[in-house]
mmCIF file of C-alpha atoms in Angstrom:
data_model
loop_
_atom_site.group_PDB
_atom_site.id
_atom_site.type_symbol
_atom_site.label_atom_id
_atom_site.label_comp_id
_atom_site.label_asym_id
_atom_site.label_seq_id
_atom_site.Cartn_x
_atom_site.Cartn_y
_atom_site.Cartn_z
ATOM 1 C CA MET P 218 -59.683 -19.354 -110.574
ATOM 2 C CA ASP P 219 -62.260 -16.552 -111.498
ATOM 3 C CA GLY P 220 -61.290 -17.717 -115.302
ATOM 4 C CA LEU P 221 -62.205 -21.577 -114.492
ATOM 5 C CA ILE P 222 -65.721 -20.825 -113.516
ATOM 6 C CA LEU P 223 -67.310 -19.816 -116.512
ATOM 7 C CA PRO P 224 -65.773 -22.627 -118.470
ATOM 8 C CA LEU P 225 -66.809 -24.878 -115.749
ATOM 9 C CA LEU P 226 -70.774 -23.712 -115.927
ATOM 10 C CA LEU P 227 -70.736 -23.905 -119.179
ATOM 11 C CA MET P 228 -69.786 -27.632 -119.625
ATOM 12 C CA LEU P 229 -72.795 -28.133 -117.023
ATOM 13 C CA VAL P 230 -75.053 -26.464 -118.364
ATOM 14 C CA VAL P 231 -74.366 -28.579 -121.752
ATOM 15 C CA ALA P 232 -73.675 -32.189 -119.929
ATOM 16 C CA LEU P 233 -76.916 -32.062 -117.642
ATOM 17 C CA PRO P 234 -79.434 -32.302 -120.179
ATOM 18 C CA LEU P 235 -77.172 -35.070 -121.692
ATOM 19 C CA ILE P 236 -77.258 -36.837 -119.121
ATOM 20 C CA LEU P 237 -80.636 -36.950 -117.956
ATOM 21 C CA SER P 238 -82.406 -37.565 -121.552
ATOM 22 C CA THR P 239 -79.625 -40.700 -121.215
ATOM 23 C CA ARG P 240 -81.420 -41.615 -118.147
ATOM 24 C CA LYS P 241 -84.873 -41.397 -119.456
ATOM 25 C CA GLN P 242 -84.356 -43.336 -122.540
ATOM 26 C CA LYS P 243 -82.669 -45.979 -120.503
ATOM 27 C CA LYS P 244 -85.906 -46.118 -117.767
ATOM 28 C CA LEU P 245 -88.470 -46.329 -121.294
ATOM 29 C CA MET P 246 -86.396 -49.150 -122.523
ATOM 30 C CA ALA P 247 -86.207 -51.411 -119.192
ATOM 31 C CA GLU P 248 -90.093 -50.409 -119.506
ATOM 32 C CA GLN P 249 -90.699 -51.747 -123.081
ATOM 33 C CA GLN P 250 -88.761 -54.891 -123.029
ATOM 34 C CA GLU P 251 -90.553 -55.419 -119.376
ATOM 35 C CA MET P 252 -93.772 -55.109 -121.430
ATOM 36 C CA GLN P 253 -92.379 -57.580 -124.137
ATOM 37 C CA SER P 254 -91.301 -60.043 -121.396
ATOM 38 C CA SER P 255 -94.358 -60.114 -119.676
ATOM 39 C CA LEU P 256 -96.952 -60.962 -122.691
ATOM 40 C CA THR P 257 -99.029 -63.647 -122.008
ATOM 41 C CA GLU P 258 -101.280 -65.797 -124.365
ATOM 42 C CA GLY P 259 -104.770 -63.583 -125.163
ATOM 43 C CA ASP P 260 -103.429 -59.986 -124.843
ATOM 44 C CA ARG P 261 -104.246 -57.634 -127.126
ATOM 45 C CA VAL P 262 -100.853 -55.978 -129.137
ATOM 46 C CA MET P 263 -100.033 -53.634 -131.624
ATOM 47 C CA THR P 264 -96.402 -54.155 -133.425
ATOM 48 C CA THR P 265 -93.997 -51.633 -134.282
ATOM 49 C CA SER P 266 -95.827 -51.372 -138.172
ATOM 50 C CA GLY P 267 -99.256 -50.490 -136.648
ATOM 51 C CA LEU P 268 -100.792 -54.134 -137.119
ATOM 52 C CA TYR P 269 -103.152 -54.998 -134.061
ATOM 53 C CA ALA P 270 -103.058 -58.802 -133.188
ATOM 54 C CA THR P 271 -103.901 -61.385 -130.146
ATOM 55 C CA VAL P 272 -100.946 -62.907 -128.717
ATOM 56 C CA ALA P 273 -100.917 -66.816 -129.283
ATOM 57 C CA ASP P 274 -97.907 -68.122 -127.982
ATOM 58 C CA ALA P 275 -95.779 -66.466 -125.847
ATOM 59 C CA SER P 276 -93.314 -69.488 -124.798
ATOM 60 C CA ASP P 277 -90.136 -68.748 -126.888
ATOM 61 C CA ASP P 278 -87.880 -66.213 -125.688
ATOM 62 C CA THR P 279 -87.138 -64.133 -129.018
ATOM 63 C CA THR P 280 -90.012 -64.926 -131.006
ATOM 64 C CA ILE P 281 -93.918 -64.573 -130.429
ATOM 65 C CA ASP P 282 -96.575 -65.720 -132.294
ATOM 66 C CA LEU P 283 -99.480 -63.153 -132.742
ATOM 67 C CA GLU P 284 -103.053 -64.368 -134.418
ATOM 68 C CA ILE P 285 -104.221 -61.387 -136.954
ATOM 69 C CA ALA P 286 -107.267 -62.934 -138.116
ATOM 70 C CA GLU P 287 -109.283 -65.772 -137.105
ATOM 71 C CA GLY P 288 -107.361 -68.905 -138.110
ATOM 72 C CA VAL P 289 -104.272 -66.816 -139.219
ATOM 73 C CA VAL P 290 -101.247 -66.750 -136.817
ATOM 74 C CA THR P 291 -97.268 -65.154 -137.988
ATOM 75 C CA THR P 292 -94.368 -65.505 -135.729
ATOM 76 C CA TRP P 293 -92.242 -61.815 -135.080
ATOM 77 C CA LEU P 294 -89.677 -60.891 -133.327
ATOM 78 C CA ARG P 295 -90.873 -60.084 -129.589
ATOM 79 C CA GLN P 296 -89.206 -56.359 -130.030
ATOM 80 C CA ALA P 297 -91.577 -55.872 -132.774
ATOM 81 C CA VAL P 298 -94.534 -55.859 -130.378
ATOM 82 C CA ARG P 299 -94.622 -51.779 -129.383
ATOM 83 C CA GLU P 300 -97.492 -51.632 -126.711
ATOM 84 C CA ARG P 301 -100.237 -53.596 -125.275
ATOM 85 C CA ILE P 302 -103.580 -52.559 -125.836
ATOM 86 C CA VAL P 303 -106.053 -52.301 -123.219
ATOM 87 C CA ALA P 304 -109.764 -52.144 -123.512
ATOM 88 C CA ASP P 305 -111.775 -49.511 -123.060
ATOM 89 C CA THR P 306 -115.092 -50.236 -121.281
ATOM 90 C CA ASP P 307 -117.903 -47.819 -121.429
ATOM 91 C CA GLU P 308 -118.379 -48.221 -117.416
ATOM 92 C CA ASP P 309 -115.594 -46.399 -116.949
ATOM 93 C CA ILE P 310 -117.049 -43.362 -118.392
ATOM 94 C CA VAL P 311 -118.475 -40.889 -116.300
ATOM 95 C CA ASP P 312 -121.757 -38.681 -117.632
ATOM 96 C CA THR P 313 -121.485 -35.428 -116.314
ATOM 97 C CA GLU P 314 -124.228 -33.762 -118.401
ATOM 98 C CA THR P 315 -127.114 -32.250 -117.201
ATOM 99 C CA SER P 316 -130.467 -33.503 -117.850
ATOM 100 C CA ALA P 317 -130.747 -30.249 -119.609
ATOM 101 C CA ASP P 318 -127.956 -30.168 -121.558
ATOM 102 C CA ALA P 319 -129.355 -34.341 -122.597
ATOM 103 C CA ASP P 320 -132.314 -33.514 -124.126
ATOM 104 C CA SER P 321 -130.980 -30.102 -126.272
ATOM 105 C CA ALA P 322 -128.133 -32.359 -127.518
ATOM 106 C CA GLN P 323 -131.631 -35.281 -128.257
ATOM 107 C CA GLU P 324 -133.233 -32.297 -129.647
ATOM 108 C CA GLU P 325 -130.111 -31.590 -132.155
ATOM 109 C CA LEU P 326 -129.508 -35.093 -132.932
ATOM 110 C CA VAL P 327 -133.563 -35.341 -134.400
ATOM 111 C CA GLY P 328 -132.729 -32.121 -136.018
ATOM 112 C CA ALA P 329 -129.584 -33.488 -137.618
ATOM 113 C CA GLU P 330 -131.973 -36.588 -139.015
ATOM 114 C CA LYS P 331 -134.555 -34.475 -140.574
ATOM 115 C CA SER P 332 -132.492 -32.469 -142.619
ATOM 116 C CA ASP P 333 -130.438 -35.670 -143.988
ATOM 117 C CA GLU P 334 -133.465 -37.204 -145.125
ATOM 118 C CA GLY P 335 -133.141 -35.400 -148.303
ATOM 119 C CA ALA P 336 -129.574 -36.882 -149.021
ATOM 120 C CA GLN P 337 -128.683 -38.759 -152.130
ATOM 121 C CA VAL P 338 -126.014 -41.185 -152.634
ATOM 122 C CA ALA P 339 -124.176 -41.670 -155.060
ATOM 123 C CA PRO P 340 -124.002 -45.383 -157.083
ATOM 124 C CA PRO P 341 -120.418 -47.107 -156.984
ATOM 125 C CA ILE P 342 -118.320 -46.412 -159.933
ATOM 126 C CA GLU P 343 -118.488 -49.811 -161.899
ATOM 127 C CA GLN P 344 -114.657 -50.097 -162.907
ATOM 128 C CA SER P 345 -113.448 -52.045 -165.787
ATOM 129 C CA LYS P 346 -111.743 -55.139 -165.207
ATOM 130 C CA LYS P 347 -108.830 -55.536 -168.063
#
């Protein structure tokens, strides 16, 4: 009996993280599928390839039309949508600086502007067309 406790404990230590990671992965996949199925026209999204677009038509179950530029609409698989982009608003940001901190930051900005007055910008390099 004592010889079985150690192998059972070892199997439990190995199996428990595997089971927990599998459950977490299934939960994340379910959330991803729910987000992809709930997309509506006008939503801003990012695809798995990093392309930002606006949903133009979400009426099909397997594909979705994304507007990548004004007047340019492309068709993608729903699974290619990685996430919905939520626009940040400036109203949500709370300014916690005191007035003394704000004054010192303003003075630093003015000093930085004065030091940049003498900066020179190189002209663009012209490339020959062959």
